[in-house]
PDB file of C-alpha atoms in Angstrom:
ATOM      1  CA  MET A1039     -34.577 -77.117  68.904  1.00  0.00           C
ATOM      2  CA  VAL A1040     -31.711 -75.877  66.740  1.00  0.00           C
ATOM      3  CA  GLU A1041     -31.627 -72.126  65.979  1.00  0.00           C
ATOM      4  CA  LEU A1042     -30.564 -71.255  62.440  1.00  0.00           C
ATOM      5  CA  ARG A1043     -28.511 -68.090  62.009  1.00  0.00           C
ATOM      6  CA  LYS A1044     -28.395 -66.050  58.761  1.00  0.00           C
ATOM      7  CA  ARG A1045     -25.002 -65.588  57.164  1.00  0.00           C
ATOM      8  CA  LYS A1046     -23.848 -62.082  56.591  1.00  0.00           C
ATOM      9  CA  ALA A1047     -23.550 -61.080  52.945  1.00  0.00           C
ATOM     10  CA  PRO A1048     -19.921 -60.814  51.848  1.00  0.00           C
ATOM     11  CA  ALA A1049     -18.641 -57.254  51.811  1.00  0.00           C
ATOM     12  CA  GLU A1050     -18.320 -55.639  48.391  1.00  0.00           C
ATOM     13  CA  ALA A1051     -14.797 -55.513  47.065  1.00  0.00           C
ATOM     14  CA  ALA A1052     -13.160 -52.094  47.362  1.00  0.00           C
ATOM     15  CA  PRO A1053     -12.410 -50.376  44.057  1.00  0.00           C
ATOM     16  CA  ALA A1054      -8.900 -50.931  42.761  1.00  0.00           C
ATOM     17  CA  PRO A1055      -6.563 -48.006  43.435  1.00  0.00           C
ATOM     18  CA  PRO A1056      -5.698 -45.912  40.368  1.00  0.00           C
ATOM     19  CA  THR A1057      -2.574 -46.893  38.538  1.00  0.00           C
ATOM     20  CA  LYS A1058       0.232 -44.492  37.701  1.00  0.00           C
ATOM     21  CA  LYS A1059      -0.829 -44.489  34.066  1.00  0.00           C
ATOM     22  CA  ASN A1060      -4.305 -43.236  34.901  1.00  0.00           C
ATOM     23  CA  LEU A1061      -3.186 -40.600  37.398  1.00  0.00           C
ATOM     24  CA  GLY A1062      -3.681 -37.018  36.169  1.00  0.00           C
ATOM     25  CA  LYS A1063      -5.744 -38.114  33.166  1.00  0.00           C
ATOM     26  CA  ALA A1064      -9.048 -36.392  33.603  1.00  0.00           C
ATOM     27  CA  ALA A1065     -11.439 -36.554  30.682  1.00  0.00           C
ATOM     28  CA  ALA A1066     -11.651 -33.138  29.090  1.00  0.00           C
ATOM     29  CA  PRO A1067     -15.198 -31.935  28.578  1.00  0.00           C
ATOM     30  CA  LYS A1068     -16.247 -31.945  24.979  1.00  0.00           C
ATOM     31  CA  THR A1069     -17.161 -28.600  23.555  1.00  0.00           C
ATOM     32  CA  LYS A1070     -19.116 -27.927  20.456  1.00  0.00           C
ATOM     33  CA  ASP A1071     -16.969 -26.712  17.573  1.00  0.00           C
ATOM     34  CA  SER A1072     -18.105 -23.261  16.556  1.00  0.00           C
ATOM     35  CA  GLY A1073     -16.721 -23.758  13.053  1.00  0.00           C
ATOM     36  CA  VAL A1074     -14.884 -20.412  13.173  1.00  0.00           C
ATOM     37  CA  ASP A1075     -11.302 -20.481  11.929  1.00  0.00           C
ATOM     38  CA  LYS A1076      -9.282 -18.791  14.663  1.00  0.00           C
ATOM     39  CA  LYS A1077      -6.450 -18.239  12.196  1.00  0.00           C
ATOM     40  CA  ALA A1078      -8.623 -16.354   9.753  1.00  0.00           C
ATOM     41  CA  ALA A1079      -7.057 -13.022   8.813  1.00  0.00           C
ATOM     42  CA  VAL A1080      -8.683  -9.880  10.124  1.00  0.00           C
ATOM     43  CA  ALA A1081      -9.782  -7.804   7.157  1.00  0.00           C
ATOM     44  CA  ASN A1082     -11.893  -4.728   6.406  1.00  0.00           C
ATOM     45  CA  GLY A1083     -11.518  -3.581  10.005  1.00  0.00           C
ATOM     46  CA  SER A1084     -13.575  -6.483  11.382  1.00  0.00           C
ATOM     47  CA  SER A1085     -13.109 -10.106  12.413  1.00  0.00           C
ATOM     48  CA  SER A1086     -14.506 -11.485   9.163  1.00  0.00           C
ATOM     49  CA  LYS A1087     -12.659 -11.706   5.889  1.00  0.00           C
ATOM     50  CA  THR A1088     -14.598 -10.239   2.990  1.00  0.00           C
ATOM     51  CA  ALA A1089     -13.252 -10.082  -0.536  1.00  0.00           C
ATOM     52  CA  VAL A1090     -13.729  -6.843  -2.437  1.00  0.00           C
ATOM     53  CA  VAL A1091     -15.737  -7.483  -5.600  1.00  0.00           C
ATOM     54  CA  VAL A1092     -16.263  -4.905  -8.338  1.00  0.00           C
ATOM     55  CA  GLY A1093     -19.963  -4.132  -8.620  1.00  0.00           C
ATOM     56  CA  ASN A1094     -20.723  -5.016  -5.006  1.00  0.00           C
ATOM     57  CA  SER A1095     -21.136  -2.540  -2.177  1.00  0.00           C
ATOM     58  CA  ILE A1096     -18.974  -2.443   0.937  1.00  0.00           C
ATOM     59  CA  THR A1097     -19.908  -1.349   4.442  1.00  0.00           C
ATOM     60  CA  LEU A1098     -17.914   1.826   4.906  1.00  0.00           C
ATOM     61  CA  ASP A1099     -18.234   1.792   8.699  1.00  0.00           C
ATOM     62  CA  GLY A1100     -14.921   0.452   9.993  1.00  0.00           C
ATOM     63  CA  PHE A1101     -13.716  -0.555   6.532  1.00  0.00           C
ATOM     64  CA  GLY A1102      -9.914  -0.605   6.465  1.00  0.00           C
ATOM     65  CA  GLY A1103      -9.545   0.846   9.954  1.00  0.00           C
ATOM     66  CA  GLU A1104      -7.916   4.188  10.704  1.00  0.00           C
ATOM     67  CA  ILE A1105      -5.179   5.710   8.547  1.00  0.00           C
ATOM     68  CA  GLU A1106      -3.260   8.990   8.527  1.00  0.00           C
ATOM     69  CA  THR A1107      -2.731  11.749   5.995  1.00  0.00           C
ATOM     70  CA  ASN A1108       0.751  12.991   5.138  1.00  0.00           C
ATOM     71  CA  ASP A1109      -0.077  16.016   7.317  1.00  0.00           C
ATOM     72  CA  GLY A1110      -0.590  13.748  10.332  1.00  0.00           C
ATOM     73  CA  GLU A1111      -4.415  13.879  10.451  1.00  0.00           C
ATOM     74  CA  LYS A1112      -6.258  10.684  11.411  1.00  0.00           C
ATOM     75  CA  THR A1113      -8.975   9.646   8.971  1.00  0.00           C
ATOM     76  CA  THR A1114     -10.919   6.692   7.526  1.00  0.00           C
ATOM     77  CA  LEU A1115     -12.182   5.654   4.113  1.00  0.00           C
ATOM     78  CA  LYS A1116     -15.727   6.424   5.243  1.00  0.00           C
ATOM     79  CA  LYS A1117     -14.741  10.001   6.108  1.00  0.00           C
ATOM     80  CA  LEU A1118     -12.940  10.475   2.800  1.00  0.00           C
ATOM     81  CA  VAL A1119     -15.997   9.244   0.880  1.00  0.00           C
ATOM     82  CA  GLU A1120     -18.298  11.534   2.860  1.00  0.00           C
ATOM     83  CA  GLU A1121     -16.060  14.529   2.116  1.00  0.00           C
ATOM     84  CA  SER A1122     -15.952  13.771  -1.624  1.00  0.00           C
ATOM     85  CA  LYS A1123     -18.514  14.870  -4.197  1.00  0.00           C
ATOM     86  CA  GLY A1124     -18.653  11.667  -6.224  1.00  0.00           C
ATOM     87  CA  GLY A1125     -16.465   9.045  -4.541  1.00  0.00           C
ATOM     88  CA  VAL A1126     -12.848   8.190  -3.842  1.00  0.00           C
ATOM     89  CA  VAL A1127      -9.928   6.982  -5.970  1.00  0.00           C
ATOM     90  CA  LEU A1128      -7.082   5.277  -4.109  1.00  0.00           C
ATOM     91  CA  PHE A1129      -3.954   4.413  -6.053  1.00  0.00           C
ATOM     92  CA  THR A1130      -1.499   2.231  -4.139  1.00  0.00           C
ATOM     93  CA  TYR A1131       2.276   2.358  -4.510  1.00  0.00           C
ATOM     94  CA  PRO A1132       5.076   0.353  -2.810  1.00  0.00           C
ATOM     95  CA  LYS A1133       7.489   3.106  -1.755  1.00  0.00           C
ATOM     96  CA  ALA A1134       7.519   6.880  -1.957  1.00  0.00           C
ATOM     97  CA  SER A1135      10.201   8.516  -4.135  1.00  0.00           C
ATOM     98  CA  THR A1136      11.207   5.322  -5.964  1.00  0.00           C
ATOM     99  CA  PRO A1137      11.205   5.424  -9.798  1.00  0.00           C
ATOM    100  CA  GLY A1138       7.943   3.632 -10.620  1.00  0.00           C
ATOM    101  CA  CYS A1139       6.053   5.286  -7.782  1.00  0.00           C
ATOM    102  CA  THR A1140       7.270   8.710  -8.877  1.00  0.00           C
ATOM    103  CA  THR A1141       6.091   8.012 -12.429  1.00  0.00           C
ATOM    104  CA  GLN A1142       2.686   6.872 -11.175  1.00  0.00           C
ATOM    105  CA  ALA A1143       2.226   9.840  -8.830  1.00  0.00           C
ATOM    106  CA  CYS A1144       3.217  12.314 -11.544  1.00  0.00           C
ATOM    107  CA  LEU A1145       0.811  10.771 -14.064  1.00  0.00           C
ATOM    108  CA  PHE A1146      -2.051  11.253 -11.594  1.00  0.00           C
ATOM    109  CA  ARG A1147      -0.749  14.779 -10.990  1.00  0.00           C
ATOM    110  CA  ASP A1148      -0.703  15.640 -14.691  1.00  0.00           C
ATOM    111  CA  GLN A1149      -4.209  14.189 -15.221  1.00  0.00           C
ATOM    112  CA  PHE A1150      -5.612  15.532 -11.943  1.00  0.00           C
ATOM    113  CA  THR A1151      -8.068  18.053 -13.429  1.00  0.00           C
ATOM    114  CA  PRO A1152      -9.824  15.728 -15.923  1.00  0.00           C
ATOM    115  CA  LEU A1153      -9.789  12.773 -13.504  1.00  0.00           C
ATOM    116  CA  THR A1154     -11.541  14.791 -10.791  1.00  0.00           C
ATOM    117  CA  SER A1155     -13.995  16.535 -13.138  1.00  0.00           C
ATOM    118  CA  THR A1156     -16.873  14.216 -12.158  1.00  0.00           C
ATOM    119  CA  GLY A1157     -16.443  14.666  -8.421  1.00  0.00           C
ATOM    120  CA  PHE A1158     -13.954  11.939  -7.526  1.00  0.00           C
ATOM    121  CA  SER A1159     -11.296  12.723  -4.922  1.00  0.00           C
ATOM    122  CA  ILE A1160      -7.844  11.236  -5.599  1.00  0.00           C
ATOM    123  CA  TYR A1161      -5.503   9.923  -2.908  1.00  0.00           C
ATOM    124  CA  GLY A1162      -2.213   8.062  -2.993  1.00  0.00           C
ATOM    125  CA  LEU A1163      -1.936   5.186  -0.493  1.00  0.00           C
ATOM    126  CA  SER A1164       1.206   3.487   0.810  1.00  0.00           C
ATOM    127  CA  ARG A1165       2.847   2.138   3.955  1.00  0.00           C
ATOM    128  CA  ASP A1166       5.210   5.117   4.115  1.00  0.00           C
ATOM    129  CA  SER A1167       5.453   7.440   7.114  1.00  0.00           C
ATOM    130  CA  PRO A1168       3.894  10.930   7.068  1.00  0.00           C
ATOM    131  CA  LYS A1169       7.393  12.416   6.824  1.00  0.00           C
ATOM    132  CA  SER A1170       8.333  10.328   3.773  1.00  0.00           C
ATOM    133  CA  ASN A1171       5.050  11.036   2.022  1.00  0.00           C
ATOM    134  CA  THR A1172       5.220  14.764   2.783  1.00  0.00           C
ATOM    135  CA  THR A1173       8.704  14.909   1.265  1.00  0.00           C
ATOM    136  CA  PHE A1174       7.409  12.985  -1.770  1.00  0.00           C
ATOM    137  CA  LYS A1175       4.359  15.253  -2.175  1.00  0.00           C
ATOM    138  CA  THR A1176       6.387  18.460  -1.849  1.00  0.00           C
ATOM    139  CA  LYS A1177       9.191  17.376  -4.169  1.00  0.00           C
ATOM    140  CA  GLN A1178       6.819  16.260  -6.955  1.00  0.00           C
ATOM    141  CA  ASN A1179       4.316  19.097  -6.393  1.00  0.00           C
ATOM    142  CA  LEU A1180       1.390  16.686  -6.023  1.00  0.00           C
ATOM    143  CA  PRO A1181      -2.055  18.357  -5.840  1.00  0.00           C
ATOM    144  CA  TYR A1182      -3.652  15.546  -3.806  1.00  0.00           C
ATOM    145  CA  THR A1183      -3.199  14.120  -0.297  1.00  0.00           C
ATOM    146  CA  LEU A1184      -1.058  11.044   0.346  1.00  0.00           C
ATOM    147  CA  LEU A1185      -2.382   8.501   2.859  1.00  0.00           C
ATOM    148  CA  CYS A1186      -0.112   6.633   5.287  1.00  0.00           C
ATOM    149  CA  ASP A1187      -1.059   3.061   6.216  1.00  0.00           C
ATOM    150  CA  PRO A1188       1.980   1.549   7.990  1.00  0.00           C
ATOM    151  CA  SER A1189      -0.053  -1.395   9.338  1.00  0.00           C
ATOM    152  CA  ALA A1190      -1.587  -1.999   5.891  1.00  0.00           C
ATOM    153  CA  THR A1191      -5.123  -2.243   7.292  1.00  0.00           C
ATOM    154  CA  LEU A1192      -6.729  -0.358   4.407  1.00  0.00           C
ATOM    155  CA  ILE A1193      -4.264  -1.714   1.842  1.00  0.00           C
ATOM    156  CA  SER A1194      -5.183  -5.245   2.951  1.00  0.00           C
ATOM    157  CA  ALA A1195      -8.916  -4.491   2.979  1.00  0.00           C
ATOM    158  CA  ILE A1196      -8.920  -3.399  -0.671  1.00  0.00           C
ATOM    159  CA  GLY A1197      -6.839  -6.435  -1.676  1.00  0.00           C
ATOM    160  CA  PHE A1198      -3.433  -4.898  -2.408  1.00  0.00           C
ATOM    161  CA  LYS A1199      -1.308  -6.233   0.444  1.00  0.00           C
ATOM    162  CA  LYS A1200       1.582  -8.354  -0.818  1.00  0.00           C
ATOM    163  CA  ALA A1201       3.154 -10.970   1.462  1.00  0.00           C
ATOM    164  CA  PRO A1202       5.119 -10.714   3.569  1.00  0.00           C
ATOM    165  CA  SER A1203       5.101  -6.939   3.991  1.00  0.00           C
ATOM    166  CA  GLY A1204       4.873  -5.407   0.536  1.00  0.00           C
ATOM    167  CA  THR A1205       2.251  -3.450  -1.377  1.00  0.00           C
ATOM    168  CA  THR A1206       0.934  -4.253  -4.842  1.00  0.00           C
ATOM    169  CA  ARG A1207       0.629  -1.280  -7.184  1.00  0.00           C
ATOM    170  CA  GLY A1208      -2.988  -0.805  -8.168  1.00  0.00           C
ATOM    171  CA  VAL A1209      -6.099   1.362  -8.079  1.00  0.00           C
ATOM    172  CA  PHE A1210      -9.349   1.157  -6.088  1.00  0.00           C
ATOM    173  CA  VAL A1211     -12.442   3.263  -6.788  1.00  0.00           C
ATOM    174  CA  VAL A1212     -15.605   3.494  -4.658  1.00  0.00           C
ATOM    175  CA  ASP A1213     -18.611   5.791  -5.104  1.00  0.00           C
ATOM    176  CA  LYS A1214     -20.610   7.734  -2.508  1.00  0.00           C
ATOM    177  CA  GLU A1215     -22.892   4.772  -1.794  1.00  0.00           C
ATOM    178  CA  GLY A1216     -20.015   2.383  -1.149  1.00  0.00           C
ATOM    179  CA  LYS A1217     -20.235   0.590  -4.490  1.00  0.00           C
ATOM    180  CA  VAL A1218     -16.873  -0.703  -5.716  1.00  0.00           C
ATOM    181  CA  LEU A1219     -16.300   0.598  -9.248  1.00  0.00           C
ATOM    182  CA  ALA A1220     -12.733  -0.656  -9.748  1.00  0.00           C
ATOM    183  CA  ALA A1221     -10.114  -2.746  -7.949  1.00  0.00           C
ATOM    184  CA  GLU A1222      -7.237  -3.591 -10.272  1.00  0.00           C
ATOM    185  CA  PRO A1223      -3.476  -4.076  -9.954  1.00  0.00           C
ATOM    186  CA  GLY A1224      -1.345  -2.541 -12.698  1.00  0.00           C
ATOM    187  CA  GLY A1225       1.590  -0.396 -13.725  1.00  0.00           C
ATOM    188  CA  PRO A1226       1.812   3.395 -13.373  1.00  0.00           C
ATOM    189  CA  ALA A1227       0.070   4.252 -16.649  1.00  0.00           C
ATOM    190  CA  ALA A1228      -2.426   1.371 -16.378  1.00  0.00           C
ATOM    191  CA  THR A1229      -3.749   2.590 -13.022  1.00  0.00           C
ATOM    192  CA  VAL A1230      -4.457   6.032 -14.484  1.00  0.00           C
ATOM    193  CA  GLU A1231      -6.134   4.462 -17.523  1.00  0.00           C
ATOM    194  CA  VAL A1232      -8.565   2.573 -15.270  1.00  0.00           C
ATOM    195  CA  VAL A1233      -9.840   5.825 -13.771  1.00  0.00           C
ATOM    196  CA  SER A1234      -9.831   7.592 -17.136  1.00  0.00           C
ATOM    197  CA  LYS A1235     -12.042   4.939 -18.736  1.00  0.00           C
ATOM    198  CA  LEU A1236     -14.264   4.795 -15.678  1.00  0.00           C
ATOM    199  CA  ILE A1237     -15.207   8.473 -15.780  1.00  0.00           C
ATOM    200  CA  GLY A1238     -15.486   8.440 -19.572  1.00  0.00           C
ATOM    201  CA  GLU A1239     -13.208  11.392 -20.165  1.00  0.00           C
ATOM    202  CA  GLY A1240     -11.510  10.888 -23.516  1.00  0.00           C
ATOM    203  CA  GLY A1241      -9.235  13.840 -22.881  1.00  0.00           C
ATOM    204  CA  ALA A1242      -7.880  12.168 -19.752  1.00  0.00           C
ATOM    205  CA  ALA A1243      -6.487   9.165 -21.587  1.00  0.00           C
ATOM    206  CA  VAL A1244      -2.823   8.554 -20.914  1.00  0.00           C
ATOM    207  CA  ASP A1245      -0.473   8.053 -23.816  1.00  0.00           C
ATOM    208  CA  ALA A1246       0.867   4.650 -22.793  1.00  0.00           C
ATOM    209  CA  GLY A1247       3.363   4.669 -25.652  1.00  0.00           C
ATOM    210  CA  ALA A1248       4.916   7.912 -24.454  1.00  0.00           C
ATOM    211  CA  THR A1249       5.524   6.489 -20.971  1.00  0.00           C
ATOM    212  CA  GLU A1250       6.356   2.900 -21.967  1.00  0.00           C
ATOM    213  CA  LYS A1251      10.132   3.292 -21.765  1.00  0.00           C
ATOM    214  CA  VAL A1252       9.922   5.100 -18.429  1.00  0.00           C
ATOM    215  CA  ASN A1253       7.614   2.452 -16.965  1.00  0.00           C
ATOM    216  CA  ASP A1254       9.750  -0.446 -18.171  1.00  0.00           C
ATOM    217  CA  ALA A1255      12.851   1.056 -16.619  1.00  0.00           C
ATOM    218  CA  ALA A1256      11.065   1.850 -13.370  1.00  0.00           C
ATOM    219  CA  GLU A1257       9.344  -1.513 -13.006  1.00  0.00           C
ATOM    220  CA  GLY A1258      12.564  -3.353 -13.716  1.00  0.00           C
ATOM    221  CA  SER A1259      14.680  -1.476 -11.211  1.00  0.00           C
ATOM    222  CA  LYS A1260      16.156  -3.421  -8.321  1.00  0.00           C
ATOM    223  CA  VAL A1261      14.814  -1.031  -5.705  1.00  0.00           C
ATOM    224  CA  GLU A1262      11.282  -1.295  -7.076  1.00  0.00           C
ATOM    225  CA  GLN A1263      11.337  -5.102  -7.065  1.00  0.00           C
ATOM    226  CA  GLU A1264      12.670  -5.241  -3.504  1.00  0.00           C
ATOM    227  CA  VAL A1265       9.974  -2.888  -2.260  1.00  0.00           C
ATOM    228  CA  GLU A1266       7.143  -4.777  -3.928  1.00  0.00           C
ATOM    229  CA  GLU A1267       8.423  -8.019  -2.408  1.00  0.00           C
ATOM    230  CA  GLY A1268       8.452  -6.400   1.020  1.00  0.00           C
ATOM    231  CA  LYS A1269      12.225  -6.427   1.438  1.00  0.00           C
ATOM    232  CA  ALA A1270      14.134  -3.728   3.243  1.00  0.00           C
ATOM    233  CA  VAL A1271      14.943  -0.634   1.231  1.00  0.00           C
ATOM    234  CA  PRO A1272      17.838   1.692   2.073  1.00  0.00           C
ATOM    235  CA  GLU A1273      16.703   5.078   3.374  1.00  0.00           C
ATOM    236  CA  THR A1274      18.912   6.719   0.754  1.00  0.00           C
ATOM    237  CA  ALA A1275      16.466   5.632  -1.922  1.00  0.00           C
ATOM    238  CA  GLU A1276      13.991   8.187  -0.631  1.00  0.00           C
ATOM    239  CA  ALA A1277      16.338  11.099  -0.922  1.00  0.00           C
ATOM    240  CA  ALA A1278      17.967  10.044  -4.162  1.00  0.00           C
ATOM    241  CA  PRO A1279      18.076  12.987  -6.585  1.00  0.00           C
ATOM    242  CA  GLU A1280      16.197  12.773  -9.864  1.00  0.00           C
ATOM    243  CA  THR A1281      18.623  12.986 -12.767  1.00  0.00           C
ATOM    244  CA  ASN A1282      16.493  11.988 -15.745  1.00  0.00           C
ATOM    245  CA  GLY A1283      16.604  15.210 -17.704  1.00  0.00           C
ATOM    246  CA  THR A1284      16.273  17.471 -14.648  1.00  0.00           C
ATOM    247  CA  THR A1285      17.090  21.173 -14.470  1.00  0.00           C
ATOM    248  CA  GLU A1286      20.203  20.394 -12.409  1.00  0.00           C
ATOM    249  CA  GLU A1287      21.603  18.245 -15.218  1.00  0.00           C
ATOM    250  CA  LYS A1288      20.949  20.930 -17.795  1.00  0.00           C
ATOM    251  CA  GLU A1289      22.595  23.598 -15.658  1.00  0.00           C
ATOM    252  CA  GLU A1290      25.628  21.360 -15.158  1.00  0.00           C
ATOM    253  CA  ASP A1291      25.904  20.805 -18.931  1.00  0.00           C
ATOM    254  CA  VAL A1292      25.744  24.570 -19.533  1.00  0.00           C
ATOM    255  CA  ALA A1293      28.419  25.190 -16.898  1.00  0.00           C
ATOM    256  CA  GLN A1294      30.727  22.615 -18.473  1.00  0.00           C
ATOM    257  CA  ALA A1295      30.225  24.174 -21.888  1.00  0.00           C
ATOM    258  CA  GLU A1296      31.089  27.618 -20.532  1.00  0.00           C
ATOM    259  CA  VAL A1297      34.283  26.295 -18.915  1.00  0.00           C
ATOM    260  CA  ALA A1298      35.308  24.649 -22.170  1.00  0.00           C
ATOM    261  CA  ALA A1299      34.704  27.909 -24.031  1.00  0.00           C
ATOM    262  CA  ASP A1300      36.810  29.855 -21.532  1.00  0.00           C
ATOM    263  CA  VAL A1301      39.679  27.374 -21.916  1.00  0.00           C
ATOM    264  CA  ALA A1302      39.517  27.686 -25.690  1.00  0.00           C
ATOM    265  CA  ASP A1303      39.546  31.499 -25.520  1.00  0.00           C
ATOM    266  CA  SER A1304      42.531  31.450 -23.173  1.00  0.00           C
ATOM    267  CA  ALA A1305      44.447  29.155 -25.514  1.00  0.00           C
ATOM    268  CA  LYS A1306      43.715  31.469 -28.454  1.00  0.00           C
ATOM    269  CA  ILE A1307      44.941  34.513 -26.531  1.00  0.00           C
ATOM    270  CA  ILE A1308      48.180  32.738 -25.661  1.00  0.00           C
ATOM    271  CA  ASP A1309      48.708  31.794 -29.319  1.00  0.00           C
ATOM    272  CA  ASP A1310      48.187  35.413 -30.385  1.00  0.00           C
ATOM    273  CA  ILE A1311      50.911  36.752 -28.054  1.00  0.00           C
ATOM    274  CA  PRO A1312      54.078  37.379 -30.162  1.00  0.00           C
ATOM    275  CA  PRO A1313      57.222  35.661 -28.972  1.00  0.00           C
ATOM    276  CA  VAL A1314      59.735  37.866 -27.046  1.00  0.00           C
TER     277      VAL A1314
END
């Protein structure tokens, strides 16, 4: 009797070794896209970008981050609103002590009483240092506080940051409840007019015709344009003396006139001396 033996099943082929092309290529796990733009600008003191719209209300908590007064005191927009009686007016300017900014600051100074008659508190806002703004405030005898925002957190939040590192001249008004009443760019006189019309004080209206020549000259100056475009501005611009009809000019004219009169008198006396 013949015994039949079962054949062993052929061994399974070993897997092929990985090639050089496949080495180091591990499939990355797929993650669900959150849909959040990582490059989105941080605005209003938070991670979300929210446009300021006139008529809408803003959340004052954290809005614009922390800023500093010209006296060196840390503060926020929320604190300024809480300290006010009716709300806050912020007028933005590119650079302290430059022509257009001086015109704007002085217009708000001259109209300070009627513009604050309904309880609004007025503040100037720029990227200048406390030292620069203190010099500006003292020299122009400004009755309101100047706010320093070197990082432009608040300037950006209210929509007046100008790329790459400039500041757009404008005015922003918010009431006690956080409602935005105004947010407009404009020239020196135009920014004052916005507030004047808003509070309904006819006596606070600015004579635009009287300041037209001054504004045109200031807005067209080279320094002003460079500042608004965010370009570097020489430090000497801050300390430049004002010579448009200042007291110093008048005193110099008087002195020159007196010298001329003395020369004339001396010449007359010499003429009157009889020849020897």
